[in-house]
mmCIF file of C-alpha atoms in Angstrom:
data_model
loop_
_atom_site.group_PDB
_atom_site.id
_atom_site.type_symbol
_atom_site.label_atom_id
_atom_site.label_comp_id
_atom_site.label_asym_id
_atom_site.label_seq_id
_atom_site.Cartn_x
_atom_site.Cartn_y
_atom_site.Cartn_z
ATOM 1 C CA MET A 1 127.028 99.290 144.659
ATOM 2 C CA LYS A 2 124.092 100.785 142.108
ATOM 3 C CA THR A 3 124.096 98.229 138.745
ATOM 4 C CA LEU A 4 122.684 101.043 135.760
ATOM 5 C CA LYS A 5 119.229 99.810 134.914
ATOM 6 C CA PRO A 6 117.172 99.533 130.339
ATOM 7 C CA GLY A 7 116.634 102.822 130.053
ATOM 8 C CA GLU A 8 119.839 104.449 131.541
ATOM 9 C CA ASN A 9 122.359 105.800 129.247
ATOM 10 C CA ALA A 10 125.675 103.599 129.232
ATOM 11 C CA PRO A 11 128.661 105.442 129.823
ATOM 12 C CA HIS A 12 131.203 106.502 127.437
ATOM 13 C CA PHE A 13 134.837 104.977 128.031
ATOM 14 C CA THR A 14 138.171 104.348 126.543
ATOM 15 C CA LEU A 15 139.937 101.136 127.543
ATOM 16 C CA PRO A 16 142.571 99.689 126.447
ATOM 17 C CA ASN A 17 141.515 96.010 124.269
ATOM 18 C CA GLN A 18 143.870 92.508 123.823
ATOM 19 C CA HIS A 19 146.398 94.242 121.757
ATOM 20 C CA ASN A 20 146.533 97.710 124.149
ATOM 21 C CA GLU A 21 144.854 99.223 121.109
ATOM 22 C CA PRO A 22 142.168 101.823 122.817
ATOM 23 C CA VAL A 23 138.241 101.023 122.259
ATOM 24 C CA SER A 24 135.534 103.228 122.846
ATOM 25 C CA LEU A 25 131.594 102.415 122.755
ATOM 26 C CA THR A 26 131.535 104.814 120.769
ATOM 27 C CA ASP A 27 133.219 103.240 118.205
ATOM 28 C CA PHE A 28 130.147 100.634 118.090
ATOM 29 C CA ARG A 29 127.278 103.406 117.670
ATOM 30 C CA GLY A 30 124.330 102.413 115.347
ATOM 31 C CA LYS A 31 125.135 99.056 116.755
ATOM 32 C CA LYS A 32 124.056 96.898 119.799
ATOM 33 C CA VAL A 33 126.591 96.131 122.277
ATOM 34 C CA LEU A 34 126.813 93.217 124.890
ATOM 35 C CA ILE A 35 129.574 94.514 127.160
ATOM 36 C CA TYR A 36 130.298 91.615 129.837
ATOM 37 C CA PHE A 37 131.567 91.960 133.161
ATOM 38 C CA TYR A 38 133.595 88.802 134.203
ATOM 39 C CA PRO A 39 136.130 88.859 137.601
ATOM 40 C CA LYS A 40 139.895 87.583 135.866
ATOM 41 C CA ALA A 41 140.935 85.969 132.724
ATOM 42 C CA LEU A 42 141.343 82.421 132.143
ATOM 43 C CA THR A 43 139.172 81.336 135.794
ATOM 44 C CA PRO A 44 137.110 77.951 135.738
ATOM 45 C CA GLY A 45 134.321 80.194 135.025
ATOM 46 C CA CYS A 46 135.653 82.775 132.940
ATOM 47 C CA THR A 47 136.572 80.628 130.446
ATOM 48 C CA VAL A 48 133.530 78.593 130.459
ATOM 49 C CA GLN A 49 131.313 82.204 130.250
ATOM 50 C CA ALA A 50 134.328 83.578 127.184
ATOM 51 C CA CYS A 51 134.416 80.114 125.557
ATOM 52 C CA GLY A 52 130.155 80.010 125.114
ATOM 53 C CA LEU A 53 130.441 83.463 123.929
ATOM 54 C CA ARG A 54 132.638 82.287 121.448
ATOM 55 C CA ASP A 55 131.324 79.311 120.105
ATOM 56 C CA ALA A 56 128.193 81.911 120.018
ATOM 57 C CA LYS A 57 129.012 84.569 117.883
ATOM 58 C CA ALA A 58 128.462 83.711 114.596
ATOM 59 C CA GLU A 59 124.491 83.710 115.878
ATOM 60 C CA LEU A 60 124.742 87.278 117.634
ATOM 61 C CA ASP A 61 126.874 88.283 114.250
ATOM 62 C CA LYS A 62 123.491 87.898 112.261
ATOM 63 C CA LEU A 63 121.301 89.527 115.382
ATOM 64 C CA GLY A 64 124.045 92.877 114.832
ATOM 65 C CA VAL A 65 125.680 92.278 118.546
ATOM 66 C CA VAL A 66 129.084 93.425 119.491
ATOM 67 C CA ILE A 67 130.499 91.844 122.266
ATOM 68 C CA LEU A 68 132.780 93.038 124.435
ATOM 69 C CA GLY A 69 134.067 91.408 127.059
ATOM 70 C CA ILE A 70 135.918 94.042 130.261
ATOM 71 C CA SER A 71 137.351 93.204 132.886
ATOM 72 C CA PRO A 72 140.813 93.853 135.529
ATOM 73 C CA ASP A 73 142.853 91.992 133.789
ATOM 74 C CA SER A 74 146.167 93.351 132.271
ATOM 75 C CA PRO A 75 145.937 93.902 127.681
ATOM 76 C CA LYS A 76 148.581 91.339 128.234
ATOM 77 C CA LYS A 77 146.826 88.712 130.045
ATOM 78 C CA LEU A 78 143.414 89.478 127.865
ATOM 79 C CA ALA A 79 145.896 88.251 124.965
ATOM 80 C CA GLN A 80 147.188 85.492 126.921
ATOM 81 C CA PHE A 81 143.385 84.441 127.256
ATOM 82 C CA GLU A 82 142.185 85.512 123.844
ATOM 83 C CA GLU A 83 145.538 83.033 122.134
ATOM 84 C CA LYS A 84 144.064 80.015 124.506
ATOM 85 C CA LYS A 85 141.219 79.896 124.102
ATOM 86 C CA ALA A 86 140.971 81.095 120.044
ATOM 87 C CA LEU A 87 138.572 84.376 121.363
ATOM 88 C CA ASN A 88 136.868 85.754 118.820
ATOM 89 C CA PHE A 89 135.812 88.786 120.233
ATOM 90 C CA THR A 90 137.279 92.326 121.857
ATOM 91 C CA LEU A 91 138.473 91.499 125.315
ATOM 92 C CA LEU A 92 139.254 94.369 127.821
ATOM 93 C CA SER A 93 140.848 95.936 130.242
ATOM 94 C CA ASP A 94 139.753 98.102 133.439
ATOM 95 C CA GLU A 95 142.687 97.894 135.814
ATOM 96 C CA ASP A 96 141.369 100.735 138.177
ATOM 97 C CA HIS A 97 137.971 99.431 137.826
ATOM 98 C CA GLN A 98 136.475 103.142 136.721
ATOM 99 C CA VAL A 99 134.217 101.625 133.982
ATOM 100 C CA ALA A 100 132.595 98.847 136.323
ATOM 101 C CA ASP A 101 132.369 101.494 138.668
ATOM 102 C CA GLN A 102 130.626 103.633 136.393
ATOM 103 C CA PHE A 103 128.055 100.043 135.700
ATOM 104 C CA GLY A 104 127.460 99.864 139.164
ATOM 105 C CA VAL A 105 129.046 95.590 138.586
ATOM 106 C CA TRP A 106 132.508 96.767 141.334
ATOM 107 C CA GLY A 107 131.302 96.143 144.348
ATOM 108 C CA GLU A 108 131.947 93.578 148.127
ATOM 109 C CA LYS A 109 131.761 90.039 147.128
ATOM 110 C CA LYS A 110 132.099 86.982 149.000
ATOM 111 C CA PHE A 111 134.487 83.636 148.402
ATOM 112 C CA MET A 112 134.540 81.161 150.690
ATOM 113 C CA GLY A 113 134.073 82.690 153.470
ATOM 114 C CA LYS A 114 136.469 85.502 152.352
ATOM 115 C CA THR A 115 135.380 89.147 151.681
ATOM 116 C CA TYR A 116 136.709 91.563 148.642
ATOM 117 C CA ASP A 117 135.725 93.758 146.810
ATOM 118 C CA GLY A 118 135.360 92.385 142.987
ATOM 119 C CA ILE A 119 133.908 92.618 139.848
ATOM 120 C CA HIS A 120 130.092 90.922 139.699
ATOM 121 C CA ARG A 121 129.009 89.137 136.891
ATOM 122 C CA ILE A 122 126.904 91.416 135.218
ATOM 123 C CA SER A 123 126.275 92.203 131.679
ATOM 124 C CA PHE A 124 124.200 95.009 129.294
ATOM 125 C CA LEU A 125 123.371 95.016 126.283
ATOM 126 C CA ILE A 126 123.455 98.486 125.206
ATOM 127 C CA ASN A 127 120.727 99.865 122.159
ATOM 128 C CA GLY A 128 122.285 101.423 118.887
ATOM 129 C CA LYS A 129 121.861 104.915 120.612
ATOM 130 C CA GLY A 130 124.223 104.204 123.755
ATOM 131 C CA VAL A 131 121.168 103.313 125.994
ATOM 132 C CA ILE A 132 120.770 100.151 128.342
ATOM 133 C CA GLU A 133 118.306 98.093 126.553
ATOM 134 C CA GLN A 134 118.323 95.383 129.003
ATOM 135 C CA VAL A 135 120.841 94.107 131.615
ATOM 136 C CA PHE A 136 121.403 90.334 133.002
ATOM 137 C CA THR A 137 122.180 89.101 136.521
ATOM 138 C CA LYS A 138 121.103 85.809 136.740
ATOM 139 C CA PHE A 139 122.433 82.947 134.649
ATOM 140 C CA LYS A 140 124.822 80.152 134.993
ATOM 141 C CA THR A 141 128.309 80.369 133.147
ATOM 142 C CA GLY A 142 128.334 77.919 130.592
ATOM 143 C CA GLU A 143 124.735 78.970 129.640
ATOM 144 C CA HIS A 144 125.106 83.295 129.479
ATOM 145 C CA HIS A 145 125.624 83.143 126.229
ATOM 146 C CA GLN A 146 122.151 81.210 125.109
ATOM 147 C CA VAL A 147 120.403 84.121 127.546
ATOM 148 C CA VAL A 148 121.486 86.907 125.856
ATOM 149 C CA LEU A 149 120.483 84.682 122.547
ATOM 150 C CA ASP A 150 116.872 84.189 124.058
ATOM 151 C CA TYR A 151 116.263 87.317 124.946
ATOM 152 C CA LEU A 152 117.586 88.151 121.328
ATOM 153 C CA THR A 153 115.342 85.938 119.177
ATOM 154 C CA LYS A 154 111.652 86.438 121.473
ATOM 155 C CA LYS A 155 111.396 90.360 121.191
#
């Protein structure tokens, strides 16, 4: 697993959102985009992370940041996640984990003694020109939004 680094160009992609409509990274040219990869909708850690971003969205909006959450869930499952947790940002379905592979966040994981392939919880801040500005790898799910905000406000 070779995770992309700051200074590298973000891969171009188009994925279906929670309403099964195509969304492309290029739709957000000129804006900062926070792409956060998470393993599975409606699981405890992913819910805490998503709700933190939901609650911080107004602050992120003021800083000109668009939030895109990407997981291997189907658009239908993402729509349930959005509805049950009142999420206010775009969720994207990467069922074949092609985009996760391109960003270098799909790989071997260990959980409760089992080894399997899955998404590593990593986020990328992409600038308006499509270049990765910052990569967030070390955070607790409940603090993810604050780590991002701290980075953006201390620059």
